[in-house]
Amino acid sequence: MKRSEKKAQTQTRILTIARQLYIKQGPKQTDMRELAQHTNVSTATLYRYFPTKELLTQTVVTDYFTKINEQIDQLLQRPDLDFYGAMNLVETSIRKVVGTVNEDFLACTWAAYQANSTLIALFNFDSAVWQKLIRLGRKTGEISASFDDEVVFMYIDMFFQYFRKGNNVQKFGLNKSRLQQLDNQLRNLFFQGLRGQ
């Protein structure tokens, strides 16, 4: 095996195990020595790949969001999906992710999403995922034909831009449990807006 392949495998193993530990116990409770033990590398080797825990955390979060995006994109490939079915699949996937991660890791991913333009681009209003959903919504009549694509993109962006800003979320005390309580109302408002009601 080439040295570059071995390095890539080691880095992948470190990220996979770090993600598992972060999901289970959170970044704050994950010690770099513990991670090195779990990945069967020395602490010195771990620090050669990730000189700081902050860099490791950023990389884990980016990798995590990328995998979520890929999973959602795969779900949208099903030919039998209508718009609501697609939105429900996306929502179920996101809920599953949110429901199975440590609160500390969830807060970390939320903060990273708000601050990182690469992550925002994965789920931005004009991302490939949203473009597929909008095409599907137009095809099934769930997005009003009277709205230009730009208006639909603006609406989606307005809706999600609000939650990207931490001070907006905090302004209304929208922690995880409160967001779950408001979830149905927000979803209904979102879909009614797309239908032009």
Short mmCIF file of C-alpha atoms in Angstrom, two decimals:
data_model
loop_
_atom_site.label_atom_id
_atom_site.label_comp_id
_atom_site.label_asym_id
_atom_site.label_seq_id
_atom_site.Cartn_x
_atom_site.Cartn_y
_atom_site.Cartn_z
CA MET A 1 0.00 0.00 0.00
CA LYS A 2 1.30 3.44 -0.92
CA ARG A 3 2.13 5.86 1.86
CA SER A 4 -0.49 8.35 0.66
CA GLU A 5 -3.17 5.64 0.73
CA LYS A 6 -2.18 4.63 4.25
CA LYS A 7 -2.30 8.28 5.39
CA ALA A 8 -5.75 8.70 3.84
CA GLN A 9 -6.99 5.54 5.55
CA THR A 10 -5.60 6.68 8.91
CA GLN A 11 -7.23 10.09 8.55
CA THR A 12 -10.55 8.50 7.60
CA ARG A 13 -10.33 6.16 10.60
CA ILE A 14 -9.58 9.08 12.93
CA LEU A 15 -12.53 11.08 11.58
CA THR A 16 -14.91 8.11 11.72
CA ILE A 17 -14.07 7.29 15.32
CA ALA A 18 -14.02 10.97 16.33
CA ARG A 19 -17.50 11.39 14.82
CA GLN A 20 -18.75 8.33 16.72
CA LEU A 21 -17.32 9.63 20.00
CA TYR A 22 -18.67 13.15 19.37
CA ILE A 23 -22.15 11.79 18.63
CA LYS A 24 -22.10 9.61 21.74
CA GLN A 25 -20.41 11.84 24.31
CA GLY A 26 -19.82 15.22 22.65
CA PRO A 27 -16.64 17.06 21.66
CA LYS A 28 -15.97 18.46 25.13
CA GLN A 29 -15.93 15.00 26.69
CA THR A 30 -13.78 13.51 23.93
CA ASP A 31 -10.13 13.63 24.89
CA MET A 32 -7.45 13.54 22.19
CA ARG A 33 -5.59 10.77 24.07
CA GLU A 34 -8.78 8.72 24.22
CA LEU A 35 -9.31 9.25 20.49
CA ALA A 36 -5.73 8.16 19.77
CA GLN A 37 -6.28 4.97 21.77
CA HIS A 38 -9.51 4.17 19.93
CA THR A 39 -7.88 4.71 16.54
CA ASN A 40 -4.73 2.73 17.43
CA VAL A 41 -2.37 5.63 16.73
CA SER A 42 -0.08 7.52 19.03
CA THR A 43 -1.12 10.91 20.33
CA ALA A 44 1.80 12.41 18.39
CA THR A 45 0.48 10.84 15.17
CA LEU A 46 -3.01 12.15 15.90
CA TYR A 47 -1.63 15.68 16.32
CA ARG A 48 0.24 15.39 13.01
CA TYR A 49 -3.11 14.87 11.30
CA PHE A 50 -5.00 17.36 13.43
CA PRO A 51 -2.70 19.84 15.24
CA THR A 52 -5.59 21.16 17.37
CA LYS A 53 -8.83 19.81 18.69
CA GLU A 54 -10.58 22.78 17.06
CA LEU A 55 -9.33 21.69 13.63
CA LEU A 56 -10.43 18.12 14.33
CA THR A 57 -13.87 19.34 15.41
CA GLN A 58 -14.27 21.56 12.33
CA THR A 59 -13.29 18.66 10.09
CA VAL A 60 -15.64 16.23 11.85
CA VAL A 61 -18.55 18.68 11.59
CA THR A 62 -17.88 19.41 7.90
CA ASP A 63 -17.61 15.69 7.17
CA TYR A 64 -20.82 15.07 9.14
CA PHE A 65 -22.78 17.71 7.19
CA THR A 66 -21.41 16.42 3.90
CA LYS A 67 -22.58 12.88 4.71
CA ILE A 68 -26.04 14.16 5.68
CA ASN A 69 -26.24 16.06 2.39
CA GLU A 70 -25.23 12.94 0.45
CA GLN A 71 -27.84 10.84 2.28
CA ILE A 72 -30.57 13.36 1.52
CA ASP A 73 -29.50 13.53 -2.12
CA GLN A 74 -29.72 9.72 -2.35
CA LEU A 75 -33.20 9.75 -0.84
CA LEU A 76 -34.32 12.23 -3.49
CA GLN A 77 -33.31 9.84 -6.29
CA ARG A 78 -36.38 7.67 -5.72
CA PRO A 79 -38.67 7.93 -8.77
CA ASP A 80 -41.88 7.36 -6.76
CA LEU A 81 -41.50 10.45 -4.58
CA ASP A 82 -43.92 13.34 -4.57
CA PHE A 83 -43.07 16.70 -3.01
CA TYR A 84 -44.55 15.97 0.43
CA GLY A 85 -42.96 12.55 0.48
CA ALA A 86 -39.60 14.07 -0.37
CA MET A 87 -39.96 16.78 2.26
CA ASN A 88 -41.01 14.18 4.83
CA LEU A 89 -37.99 12.03 4.00
CA VAL A 90 -35.69 15.02 4.38
CA GLU A 91 -37.37 16.03 7.62
CA THR A 92 -37.27 12.47 9.01
CA SER A 93 -33.58 12.21 8.15
CA ILE A 94 -32.83 15.48 9.90
CA ARG A 95 -34.91 14.53 12.94
CA LYS A 96 -33.14 11.20 13.15
CA VAL A 97 -29.80 12.98 13.10
CA VAL A 98 -30.89 15.53 15.71
CA GLY A 99 -32.46 12.88 17.92
CA THR A 100 -29.41 10.64 18.04
CA VAL A 101 -26.61 13.10 18.71
CA ASN A 102 -25.18 14.37 21.95
CA GLU A 103 -26.43 17.89 22.88
CA ASP A 104 -22.86 19.20 22.95
CA PHE A 105 -22.21 17.92 19.43
CA LEU A 106 -25.55 19.29 18.24
CA ALA A 107 -24.64 22.74 19.61
CA CYS A 108 -21.24 22.45 17.98
CA THR A 109 -22.71 21.54 14.58
CA TRP A 110 -25.29 24.34 14.86
CA ALA A 111 -22.59 26.92 15.62
CA ALA A 112 -20.42 25.62 12.79
CA TYR A 113 -23.33 25.75 10.35
CA GLN A 114 -24.06 29.36 11.24
CA ALA A 115 -20.44 30.40 10.77
CA ASN A 116 -19.16 28.26 7.89
CA SER A 117 -19.99 29.28 4.32
CA THR A 118 -19.05 25.82 3.01
CA LEU A 119 -21.63 24.18 5.25
CA ILE A 120 -24.25 26.82 4.46
CA ALA A 121 -23.71 26.14 0.74
CA LEU A 122 -24.63 22.46 1.23
CA PHE A 123 -28.13 23.37 2.42
CA ASN A 124 -28.48 26.90 1.08
CA PHE A 125 -31.63 27.93 -0.76
CA ASP A 126 -29.94 27.37 -4.12
CA SER A 127 -28.22 24.08 -3.24
CA ALA A 128 -28.69 20.98 -5.38
CA VAL A 129 -30.98 19.48 -2.73
CA TRP A 130 -33.33 22.49 -2.74
CA GLN A 131 -33.27 22.70 -6.53
CA LYS A 132 -34.42 19.07 -6.75
CA LEU A 133 -37.13 19.67 -4.16
CA ILE A 134 -38.38 22.78 -5.96
CA ARG A 135 -38.53 20.99 -9.33
CA LEU A 136 -40.50 18.21 -7.66
CA GLY A 137 -42.83 20.71 -5.96
CA ARG A 138 -43.53 22.45 -9.26
CA LYS A 139 -44.11 19.14 -11.02
CA THR A 140 -46.68 18.03 -8.42
CA GLY A 141 -48.31 21.47 -8.08
CA GLU A 142 -47.27 21.96 -4.46
CA ILE A 143 -45.30 25.09 -5.31
CA SER A 144 -47.46 27.75 -6.86
CA ALA A 145 -46.87 28.26 -10.56
CA SER A 146 -47.47 31.98 -10.02
CA PHE A 147 -44.10 32.28 -8.22
CA ASP A 148 -40.88 32.70 -10.17
CA ASP A 149 -37.98 30.50 -9.09
CA GLU A 150 -36.24 33.56 -7.65
CA VAL A 151 -39.21 34.24 -5.36
CA VAL A 152 -39.27 30.62 -4.19
CA PHE A 153 -35.52 30.72 -3.52
CA MET A 154 -35.90 34.03 -1.65
CA TYR A 155 -38.70 32.59 0.47
CA ILE A 156 -36.73 29.47 1.36
CA ASP A 157 -33.66 31.56 2.08
CA MET A 158 -35.62 33.97 4.31
CA PHE A 159 -37.11 31.08 6.22
CA PHE A 160 -33.80 29.35 6.85
CA GLN A 161 -31.63 32.45 7.10
CA TYR A 162 -33.48 33.29 10.27
CA PHE A 163 -32.32 30.11 12.00
CA ARG A 164 -28.73 30.54 10.84
CA LYS A 165 -28.30 33.53 13.10
CA GLY A 166 -27.78 32.47 16.67
CA ASN A 167 -29.14 35.72 18.11
CA ASN A 168 -32.47 35.18 16.31
CA VAL A 169 -32.80 31.70 17.70
CA GLN A 170 -31.92 32.91 21.20
CA LYS A 171 -34.23 35.92 20.95
CA PHE A 172 -37.27 33.66 21.23
CA GLY A 173 -35.67 31.09 23.50
CA LEU A 174 -35.62 28.55 20.69
CA ASN A 175 -33.62 25.76 22.24
CA LYS A 176 -33.92 22.20 20.98
CA SER A 177 -37.06 21.31 22.94
CA ARG A 178 -38.87 24.57 22.08
CA LEU A 179 -38.07 24.14 18.38
CA GLN A 180 -39.54 20.64 18.55
CA GLN A 181 -42.72 22.09 20.09
CA LEU A 182 -43.05 24.66 17.30
CA ASP A 183 -42.03 22.29 14.54
CA ASN A 184 -45.51 21.49 13.13
CA GLN A 185 -46.54 25.13 13.05
CA LEU A 186 -43.33 26.17 11.30
CA ARG A 187 -43.71 23.33 8.78
CA ASN A 188 -47.33 24.30 8.03
CA LEU A 189 -46.37 27.94 7.61
CA PHE A 190 -43.54 26.98 5.27
CA PHE A 191 -45.72 24.80 3.01
CA GLN A 192 -48.63 27.26 2.96
CA GLY A 193 -46.22 29.94 1.83
CA LEU A 194 -44.94 27.77 -1.02
CA ARG A 195 -48.50 27.05 -2.13
CA GLY A 196 -49.28 30.77 -2.05
CA GLN A 197 -51.96 30.47 0.63
#
